[in-house]
Amino acid sequence: MNKRRAALAIALAVILIVIAFLFLLTRMTGDSEKASSAPAAAGGPEVTLRNTTRASVSFTLKPEDSAAEPKTRRLDAGEFIRIPASGSMVLTYRERIMELTYVLAPGKHYAFRSGENGKIEFWAGSHGVEGADDLAPFISTPSDVVAKMLELAEVDADDVVFDLGCGDGRIVIAAAKDRGARGVGIDIEPERISESRENAARAGVEDLVEFRCEDVLRADLAAATAVTVYLLPRSLALLRPKLEQELAPGTPVVSHDYSIPGWETRRVREFKMTASDGREHTILLYRK
Ligand SMILES: C[S@@+](CC[C@H](N)C(=O)[O-])C[C@H]1O[C@@H](n2cnc3c(N)ncnc32)[C@H](O)[C@@H]1O
């Protein structure tokens, strides 16, 4: 009798263990479904907003096609956010007495930037990479200024020219085409890199140039024998320690329009020219 009871108890225990195991298994399967659906949701349409200024900025946001009250949001200095956006969004912020309104397109990236006289400006064309500094919006250097930058750096066929934040690739393409140099263009925007590669192929210099989609502040610059930059002053200040650590002594560094903070003693030349766009441009030549 005791033996029968013991056998019954063991059978019951086994059944309970199996039930508990099956229950846990369903819970785990449910969790893994949730986890795998998360990236799809995060990868949906969105806009990114970045505050590159040194102050926090308040603004309101609402879907363009909605009658709902706009929501007030705040971005602290340096903060980056992703906002799910299945359609256009309307962003409004106050700049002194002006109320400024922008329509944001899904899939695009935007930034608040410091303008003249402490004004806060809103720009399209920031990059959407969290944790990487936004060193400048995409604005091209006019071709005649590019030619002068390469001339001042005395770029020739022995050089490897690195353009940090290469935009459409025009500087390294000109270095290859006009001076026979090799070139490396680095930009964080995949769109810019595709455009640069297409432009290099069109110019017939794809064997001399290479384009890398990466953050300039994390890139390896050791192979550069000449460097060009068209970046905002604060970004040049961030870049300076890297130039000091990685470039060989004497490497020319040519900056379009903005001086490199802390490199006053390394400045070799400052050249001003009125370019084809009718604007006066400054080219600064430094030597590491
Ligand atoms: C002012 S444009 C200069 C384009 C080109 N060098 C020229 O002079 O025509 C600056 C470029 O820097 C890129 N950029 C901004 N932040 C960056 C980062 N952290 N790493 C790499 N590229 C960046 C932008 O995408 C943009 O194309």
mmCIF file of C-alpha atoms and ligand atoms in Angstrom:
data_model
loop_
_atom_site.group_PDB
_atom_site.id
_atom_site.type_symbol
_atom_site.label_atom_id
_atom_site.label_comp_id
_atom_site.label_asym_id
_atom_site.label_seq_id
_atom_site.Cartn_x
_atom_site.Cartn_y
_atom_site.Cartn_z
ATOM 1 C CA MET A 1 0.000 0.000 0.000
ATOM 2 C CA ASN A 2 2.808 2.374 1.017
ATOM 3 C CA LYS A 3 4.634 1.489 -2.141
ATOM 4 C CA ARG A 4 1.520 2.368 -4.206
ATOM 5 C CA ARG A 5 1.204 5.721 -2.395
ATOM 6 C CA ALA A 6 4.844 6.535 -2.977
ATOM 7 C CA ALA A 7 4.533 5.673 -6.681
ATOM 8 C CA LEU A 8 1.416 7.852 -6.934
ATOM 9 C CA ALA A 9 3.210 10.766 -5.241
ATOM 10 C CA ILE A 10 6.180 10.431 -7.612
ATOM 11 C CA ALA A 11 3.852 10.322 -10.646
ATOM 12 C CA LEU A 12 2.039 13.423 -9.360
ATOM 13 C CA ALA A 13 5.328 15.231 -8.810
ATOM 14 C CA VAL A 14 6.496 14.352 -12.338
ATOM 15 C CA ILE A 15 3.201 15.620 -13.800
ATOM 16 C CA LEU A 16 3.539 18.877 -11.824
ATOM 17 C CA ILE A 17 7.136 19.334 -12.994
ATOM 18 C CA VAL A 18 6.104 18.750 -16.631
ATOM 19 C CA ILE A 19 3.224 21.256 -16.290
ATOM 20 C CA ALA A 20 5.569 23.845 -14.705
ATOM 21 C CA PHE A 21 8.144 23.263 -17.475
ATOM 22 C CA LEU A 22 5.506 23.679 -20.220
ATOM 23 C CA PHE A 23 4.221 26.869 -18.540
ATOM 24 C CA LEU A 24 7.742 28.347 -18.403
ATOM 25 C CA LEU A 25 8.353 27.382 -22.019
ATOM 26 C CA THR A 26 5.242 29.282 -23.228
ATOM 27 C CA ARG A 27 6.273 32.343 -21.188
ATOM 28 C CA MET A 28 9.785 32.291 -22.721
ATOM 29 C CA THR A 29 8.427 31.895 -26.257
ATOM 30 C CA GLY A 30 6.068 34.841 -25.654
ATOM 31 C CA ASP A 31 8.956 36.990 -24.408
ATOM 32 C CA SER A 32 11.167 36.183 -27.363
ATOM 33 C CA GLU A 33 8.349 37.142 -29.738
ATOM 34 C CA LYS A 34 8.070 40.480 -27.959
ATOM 35 C CA ALA A 35 11.832 41.023 -28.126
ATOM 36 C CA SER A 36 12.045 40.215 -31.796
ATOM 37 C CA SER A 37 9.135 42.508 -32.661
ATOM 38 C CA ALA A 38 10.807 45.443 -30.831
ATOM 39 C CA PRO A 39 13.469 46.233 -33.449
ATOM 40 C CA ALA A 40 10.823 46.310 -36.185
ATOM 41 C CA ALA A 41 8.849 48.901 -34.210
ATOM 42 C CA ALA A 42 12.013 50.940 -33.538
ATOM 43 C CA GLY A 43 12.964 50.731 -37.218
ATOM 44 C CA GLY A 44 9.634 52.265 -38.315
ATOM 45 C CA PRO A 45 9.332 55.752 -39.787
ATOM 46 C CA GLU A 46 10.706 58.443 -37.512
ATOM 47 C CA VAL A 47 12.292 61.855 -37.473
ATOM 48 C CA THR A 48 15.335 62.599 -35.354
ATOM 49 C CA LEU A 49 15.894 65.852 -33.536
ATOM 50 C CA ARG A 50 19.184 67.041 -32.092
ATOM 51 C CA ASN A 51 19.995 70.074 -30.030
ATOM 52 C CA THR A 52 23.539 71.144 -30.973
ATOM 53 C CA THR A 53 23.233 74.407 -29.001
ATOM 54 C CA ARG A 54 24.419 74.937 -25.446
ATOM 55 C CA ALA A 55 20.960 75.705 -24.048
ATOM 56 C CA SER A 56 17.780 73.677 -23.746
ATOM 57 C CA VAL A 57 15.110 74.351 -26.360
ATOM 58 C CA SER A 58 11.328 74.030 -25.919
ATOM 59 C CA PHE A 59 9.040 73.355 -28.858
ATOM 60 C CA THR A 60 5.680 71.842 -29.691
ATOM 61 C CA LEU A 61 5.071 68.930 -31.991
ATOM 62 C CA LYS A 62 2.031 67.329 -33.584
ATOM 63 C CA PRO A 63 1.215 65.167 -36.595
ATOM 64 C CA GLU A 64 0.334 67.452 -39.534
ATOM 65 C CA ASP A 65 -2.901 65.630 -40.321
ATOM 66 C CA SER A 66 -4.166 65.627 -36.719
ATOM 67 C CA ALA A 67 -6.491 68.129 -35.056
ATOM 68 C CA ALA A 68 -5.026 67.182 -31.666
ATOM 69 C CA GLU A 69 -3.417 69.803 -29.441
ATOM 70 C CA PRO A 70 0.346 69.994 -30.069
ATOM 71 C CA LYS A 71 2.501 68.432 -27.333
ATOM 72 C CA THR A 72 5.172 70.548 -25.645
ATOM 73 C CA ARG A 73 8.649 68.952 -25.566
ATOM 74 C CA ARG A 74 12.068 70.036 -24.377
ATOM 75 C CA LEU A 75 15.496 69.098 -25.700
ATOM 76 C CA ASP A 76 18.437 69.674 -23.385
ATOM 77 C CA ALA A 77 21.771 70.909 -24.752
ATOM 78 C CA GLY A 78 23.368 68.148 -26.833
ATOM 79 C CA GLU A 79 20.303 65.893 -26.535
ATOM 80 C CA PHE A 80 19.216 63.628 -29.418
ATOM 81 C CA ILE A 81 15.756 62.070 -29.754
ATOM 82 C CA ARG A 82 13.912 59.802 -32.167
ATOM 83 C CA ILE A 83 10.240 60.507 -32.750
ATOM 84 C CA PRO A 84 8.015 57.904 -34.422
ATOM 85 C CA ALA A 85 6.400 59.663 -37.408
ATOM 86 C CA SER A 86 4.192 57.789 -39.852
ATOM 87 C CA GLY A 87 3.453 61.115 -41.624
ATOM 88 C CA SER A 88 4.662 64.717 -41.597
ATOM 89 C CA MET A 89 4.991 66.428 -38.215
ATOM 90 C CA VAL A 90 4.613 70.126 -37.420
ATOM 91 C CA LEU A 91 7.230 71.617 -35.101
ATOM 92 C CA THR A 92 6.857 75.108 -33.643
ATOM 93 C CA TYR A 93 9.257 77.005 -31.404
ATOM 94 C CA ARG A 94 9.672 80.568 -30.254
ATOM 95 C CA GLU A 95 12.782 82.574 -31.135
ATOM 96 C CA ARG A 96 12.438 85.847 -29.199
ATOM 97 C CA ILE A 97 9.213 87.448 -30.505
ATOM 98 C CA MET A 98 8.946 85.166 -33.537
ATOM 99 C CA GLU A 99 7.014 81.924 -33.608
ATOM 100 C CA LEU A 100 8.693 79.644 -36.147
ATOM 101 C CA THR A 101 6.973 76.638 -37.670
ATOM 102 C CA TYR A 102 8.500 73.793 -39.716
ATOM 103 C CA VAL A 103 7.022 70.725 -41.345
ATOM 104 C CA LEU A 104 9.193 67.662 -40.710
ATOM 105 C CA ALA A 105 9.245 64.760 -43.171
ATOM 106 C CA PRO A 106 9.413 61.168 -41.880
ATOM 107 C CA GLY A 107 12.846 59.591 -42.318
ATOM 108 C CA LYS A 108 14.663 62.940 -42.140
ATOM 109 C CA HIS A 109 16.970 64.375 -39.505
ATOM 110 C CA TYR A 110 16.869 67.851 -37.993
ATOM 111 C CA ALA A 111 18.869 69.966 -35.576
ATOM 112 C CA PHE A 112 18.592 73.113 -33.507
ATOM 113 C CA ARG A 113 21.793 75.084 -34.092
ATOM 114 C CA SER A 114 23.286 78.274 -32.663
ATOM 115 C CA GLY A 115 22.978 81.092 -35.182
ATOM 116 C CA GLU A 116 24.286 84.645 -35.179
ATOM 117 C CA ASN A 117 23.680 86.849 -32.106
ATOM 118 C CA GLY A 118 22.742 83.861 -29.953
ATOM 119 C CA LYS A 119 19.720 83.014 -32.118
ATOM 120 C CA ILE A 120 18.489 79.438 -32.170
ATOM 121 C CA GLU A 121 18.021 78.176 -35.716
ATOM 122 C CA PHE A 122 16.329 75.029 -36.932
ATOM 123 C CA TRP A 123 18.072 73.074 -39.708
ATOM 124 C CA ALA A 124 17.233 70.061 -41.806
ATOM 125 C CA GLY A 125 20.141 67.782 -42.675
ATOM 126 C CA SER A 126 21.602 66.715 -39.391
ATOM 127 C CA HIS A 127 22.592 63.050 -39.278
ATOM 128 C CA GLY A 128 20.486 60.505 -37.427
ATOM 129 C CA VAL A 129 23.236 58.705 -35.551
ATOM 130 C CA GLU A 130 22.740 58.731 -31.821
ATOM 131 C CA GLY A 131 25.885 59.265 -29.769
ATOM 132 C CA ALA A 132 27.872 60.805 -32.643
ATOM 133 C CA ASP A 133 28.450 64.548 -32.697
ATOM 134 C CA ASP A 134 26.830 66.558 -35.460
ATOM 135 C CA LEU A 135 29.924 68.371 -36.720
ATOM 136 C CA ALA A 136 28.197 70.443 -39.446
ATOM 137 C CA PRO A 137 25.212 70.370 -41.786
ATOM 138 C CA PHE A 138 25.884 69.410 -45.396
ATOM 139 C CA ILE A 139 27.005 72.536 -47.269
ATOM 140 C CA SER A 140 29.456 72.163 -50.155
ATOM 141 C CA THR A 141 32.654 74.119 -50.672
ATOM 142 C CA PRO A 142 32.539 75.896 -54.081
ATOM 143 C CA SER A 143 34.857 74.255 -56.637
ATOM 144 C CA ASP A 144 37.176 77.277 -56.959
ATOM 145 C CA VAL A 145 37.660 77.312 -53.177
ATOM 146 C CA VAL A 146 38.381 73.542 -53.275
ATOM 147 C CA ALA A 147 41.081 74.160 -55.910
ATOM 148 C CA LYS A 148 42.682 76.865 -53.756
ATOM 149 C CA MET A 149 42.590 74.676 -50.626
ATOM 150 C CA LEU A 150 44.478 71.912 -52.473
ATOM 151 C CA GLU A 151 46.948 74.420 -53.911
ATOM 152 C CA LEU A 152 47.702 75.921 -50.474
ATOM 153 C CA ALA A 153 48.285 72.424 -49.054
ATOM 154 C CA GLU A 154 50.593 71.711 -52.043
ATOM 155 C CA VAL A 155 48.823 68.422 -52.683
ATOM 156 C CA ASP A 156 50.529 66.209 -55.269
ATOM 157 C CA ALA A 157 50.514 62.617 -56.515
ATOM 158 C CA ASP A 158 52.375 61.392 -53.396
ATOM 159 C CA ASP A 159 49.609 62.558 -51.077
ATOM 160 C CA VAL A 160 46.710 60.866 -49.366
ATOM 161 C CA VAL A 161 44.132 63.597 -48.752
ATOM 162 C CA PHE A 162 41.567 63.005 -46.002
ATOM 163 C CA ASP A 163 38.421 65.162 -46.135
ATOM 164 C CA LEU A 164 36.730 64.926 -42.741
ATOM 165 C CA GLY A 165 32.981 65.273 -43.332
ATOM 166 C CA CYS A 166 33.305 64.828 -47.091
ATOM 167 C CA GLY A 167 29.750 65.708 -48.207
ATOM 168 C CA ASP A 168 29.457 64.883 -51.929
ATOM 169 C CA GLY A 169 33.156 63.917 -52.092
ATOM 170 C CA ARG A 170 34.226 66.902 -54.180
ATOM 171 C CA ILE A 171 37.482 67.669 -52.327
ATOM 172 C CA VAL A 172 39.022 64.198 -52.564
ATOM 173 C CA ILE A 173 37.688 63.809 -56.118
ATOM 174 C CA ALA A 174 39.377 67.098 -57.135
ATOM 175 C CA ALA A 175 42.596 66.023 -55.367
ATOM 176 C CA ALA A 176 42.599 62.809 -57.430
ATOM 177 C CA LYS A 177 41.477 64.295 -60.734
ATOM 178 C CA ASP A 178 43.522 67.503 -60.767
ATOM 179 C CA ARG A 179 46.568 66.485 -58.730
ATOM 180 C CA GLY A 180 46.805 62.698 -59.045
ATOM 181 C CA ALA A 181 46.575 62.255 -55.262
ATOM 182 C CA ARG A 182 44.820 59.446 -53.454
ATOM 183 C CA GLY A 183 41.943 60.434 -51.207
ATOM 184 C CA VAL A 184 39.792 59.230 -48.354
ATOM 185 C CA GLY A 185 36.442 60.911 -47.741
ATOM 186 C CA ILE A 186 34.687 60.278 -44.438
ATOM 187 C CA ASP A 187 31.064 61.163 -43.752
ATOM 188 C CA ILE A 188 28.508 59.880 -41.278
ATOM 189 C CA GLU A 189 25.583 60.177 -43.719
ATOM 190 C CA PRO A 190 25.138 57.037 -45.891
ATOM 191 C CA GLU A 191 23.453 59.229 -48.536
ATOM 192 C CA ARG A 192 26.582 61.401 -48.811
ATOM 193 C CA ILE A 193 28.799 58.338 -49.185
ATOM 194 C CA SER A 194 26.675 56.879 -52.020
ATOM 195 C CA GLU A 195 26.646 60.270 -53.727
ATOM 196 C CA SER A 196 30.439 60.598 -53.341
ATOM 197 C CA ARG A 197 31.014 57.142 -54.849
ATOM 198 C CA GLU A 198 28.768 57.978 -57.799
ATOM 199 C CA ASN A 199 30.575 61.293 -58.323
ATOM 200 C CA ALA A 200 33.981 59.572 -58.164
ATOM 201 C CA ALA A 201 32.884 57.018 -60.774
ATOM 202 C CA ARG A 202 31.556 59.822 -62.995
ATOM 203 C CA ALA A 203 34.903 61.646 -62.665
ATOM 204 C CA GLY A 204 36.771 58.406 -63.460
ATOM 205 C CA VAL A 205 38.823 58.449 -60.221
ATOM 206 C CA GLU A 206 37.230 55.574 -58.313
ATOM 207 C CA ASP A 207 40.579 53.745 -58.183
ATOM 208 C CA LEU A 208 42.238 56.655 -56.407
ATOM 209 C CA VAL A 209 39.594 57.471 -53.815
ATOM 210 C CA GLU A 210 37.796 55.693 -51.024
ATOM 211 C CA PHE A 211 34.711 56.778 -49.090
ATOM 212 C CA ARG A 212 34.016 55.595 -45.568
ATOM 213 C CA CYS A 213 30.738 55.947 -43.765
ATOM 214 C CA GLU A 214 31.824 56.643 -40.211
ATOM 215 C CA ASP A 215 32.035 59.203 -37.443
ATOM 216 C CA VAL A 216 35.055 61.428 -38.063
ATOM 217 C CA LEU A 217 35.762 61.550 -34.333
ATOM 218 C CA ARG A 218 36.183 57.743 -34.305
ATOM 219 C CA ALA A 219 38.003 57.380 -37.644
ATOM 220 C CA ASP A 220 41.644 56.368 -38.058
ATOM 221 C CA LEU A 221 43.475 59.343 -39.568
ATOM 222 C CA ALA A 222 47.025 57.992 -39.387
ATOM 223 C CA ALA A 223 47.377 57.462 -43.167
ATOM 224 C CA ALA A 224 46.591 61.115 -44.025
ATOM 225 C CA THR A 225 49.363 63.259 -45.507
ATOM 226 C CA ALA A 226 46.988 66.224 -45.983
ATOM 227 C CA VAL A 227 43.664 66.979 -44.270
ATOM 228 C CA THR A 228 40.781 69.210 -45.322
ATOM 229 C CA VAL A 229 37.830 70.277 -43.164
ATOM 230 C CA TYR A 230 34.718 72.393 -43.507
ATOM 231 C CA LEU A 231 33.274 71.993 -40.021
ATOM 232 C CA LEU A 232 31.806 74.301 -37.379
ATOM 233 C CA PRO A 233 34.205 75.885 -34.845
ATOM 234 C CA ARG A 234 32.979 73.796 -31.890
ATOM 235 C CA SER A 235 33.492 70.662 -34.010
ATOM 236 C CA LEU A 236 37.033 71.725 -34.905
ATOM 237 C CA ALA A 237 37.703 72.076 -31.175
ATOM 238 C CA LEU A 238 36.474 68.484 -30.673
ATOM 239 C CA LEU A 239 38.643 67.280 -33.564
ATOM 240 C CA ARG A 240 41.856 69.067 -32.560
ATOM 241 C CA PRO A 241 43.157 66.490 -29.998
ATOM 242 C CA LYS A 242 42.668 63.738 -32.599
ATOM 243 C CA LEU A 243 44.633 65.681 -35.224
ATOM 244 C CA GLU A 244 47.388 66.219 -32.644
ATOM 245 C CA GLN A 245 47.553 62.531 -31.751
ATOM 246 C CA GLU A 246 47.217 60.892 -35.157
ATOM 247 C CA LEU A 247 48.794 63.128 -37.817
ATOM 248 C CA ALA A 248 52.494 63.080 -38.593
ATOM 249 C CA PRO A 249 54.370 66.303 -37.750
ATOM 250 C CA GLY A 250 54.152 68.846 -40.579
ATOM 251 C CA THR A 251 50.923 67.428 -42.108
ATOM 252 C CA PRO A 252 48.995 70.299 -43.723
ATOM 253 C CA VAL A 253 45.466 70.819 -42.409
ATOM 254 C CA VAL A 254 43.317 73.181 -44.475
ATOM 255 C CA SER A 255 40.138 74.561 -42.976
ATOM 256 C CA HIS A 256 37.414 76.297 -44.945
ATOM 257 C CA ASP A 257 35.961 79.412 -43.247
ATOM 258 C CA TYR A 258 36.571 78.482 -39.598
ATOM 259 C CA SER A 259 39.761 78.590 -37.568
ATOM 260 C CA ILE A 260 40.799 75.671 -35.400
ATOM 261 C CA PRO A 261 40.513 76.744 -31.749
ATOM 262 C CA GLY A 262 43.834 76.309 -29.917
ATOM 263 C CA TRP A 263 45.929 76.021 -33.084
ATOM 264 C CA GLU A 264 46.802 79.726 -33.414
ATOM 265 C CA THR A 265 50.535 78.981 -33.296
ATOM 266 C CA ARG A 266 50.196 76.294 -35.987
ATOM 267 C CA ARG A 267 48.515 78.639 -38.462
ATOM 268 C CA VAL A 268 50.740 79.150 -41.498
ATOM 269 C CA ARG A 269 48.459 81.144 -43.763
ATOM 270 C CA GLU A 270 45.067 82.813 -44.001
ATOM 271 C CA PHE A 271 43.728 83.423 -47.503
ATOM 272 C CA LYS A 272 40.524 85.218 -48.486
ATOM 273 C CA MET A 273 38.806 84.937 -51.851
ATOM 274 C CA THR A 274 35.501 85.852 -53.440
ATOM 275 C CA ALA A 275 34.275 82.617 -54.962
ATOM 276 C CA SER A 276 31.933 81.734 -57.824
ATOM 277 C CA ASP A 277 28.980 81.899 -55.393
ATOM 278 C CA GLY A 278 29.686 85.640 -54.901
ATOM 279 C CA ARG A 279 30.573 85.168 -51.230
ATOM 280 C CA GLU A 280 33.894 85.815 -49.534
ATOM 281 C CA HIS A 281 35.526 82.611 -48.268
ATOM 282 C CA THR A 282 38.422 82.202 -45.873
ATOM 283 C CA ILE A 283 40.938 79.383 -46.186
ATOM 284 C CA LEU A 284 43.203 78.662 -43.234
ATOM 285 C CA LEU A 285 46.327 76.554 -43.627
ATOM 286 C CA TYR A 286 47.807 74.868 -40.537
ATOM 287 C CA ARG A 287 50.691 72.435 -40.082
ATOM 288 C CA LYS A 288 50.530 69.791 -37.393
HETATM 289 C C1 LIG B 1 29.868 71.490 -44.315
HETATM 290 S S1 LIG B 1 29.782 69.845 -44.978
HETATM 291 C C2 LIG B 1 31.323 69.794 -45.830
HETATM 292 C C3 LIG B 1 31.309 68.928 -47.078
HETATM 293 C C4 LIG B 1 32.626 68.880 -47.855
HETATM 294 N N1 LIG B 1 33.763 68.631 -46.995
HETATM 295 C C5 LIG B 1 32.849 70.173 -48.593
HETATM 296 O O1 LIG B 1 33.644 70.995 -48.075
HETATM 297 O O2 LIG B 1 32.228 70.381 -49.643
HETATM 298 C C6 LIG B 1 30.041 68.876 -43.498
HETATM 299 C C7 LIG B 1 29.796 67.372 -43.632
HETATM 300 O O3 LIG B 1 30.132 66.772 -42.377
HETATM 301 C C8 LIG B 1 29.295 65.645 -42.189
HETATM 302 N N2 LIG B 1 29.306 65.295 -40.752
HETATM 303 C C9 LIG B 1 28.680 65.908 -39.733
HETATM 304 N N3 LIG B 1 28.966 65.287 -38.578
HETATM 305 C C10 LIG B 1 29.795 64.250 -38.881
HETATM 306 C C11 LIG B 1 30.444 63.240 -38.112
HETATM 307 N N4 LIG B 1 30.303 63.150 -36.776
HETATM 308 N N5 LIG B 1 31.241 62.353 -38.752
HETATM 309 C C12 LIG B 1 31.383 62.401 -40.102
HETATM 310 N N6 LIG B 1 30.789 63.328 -40.886
HETATM 311 C C13 LIG B 1 30.010 64.257 -40.268
HETATM 312 C C14 LIG B 1 27.947 66.102 -42.709
HETATM 313 O O4 LIG B 1 27.153 64.975 -43.070
HETATM 314 C C15 LIG B 1 28.354 66.971 -43.921
HETATM 315 O O5 LIG B 1 28.309 66.242 -45.111
#
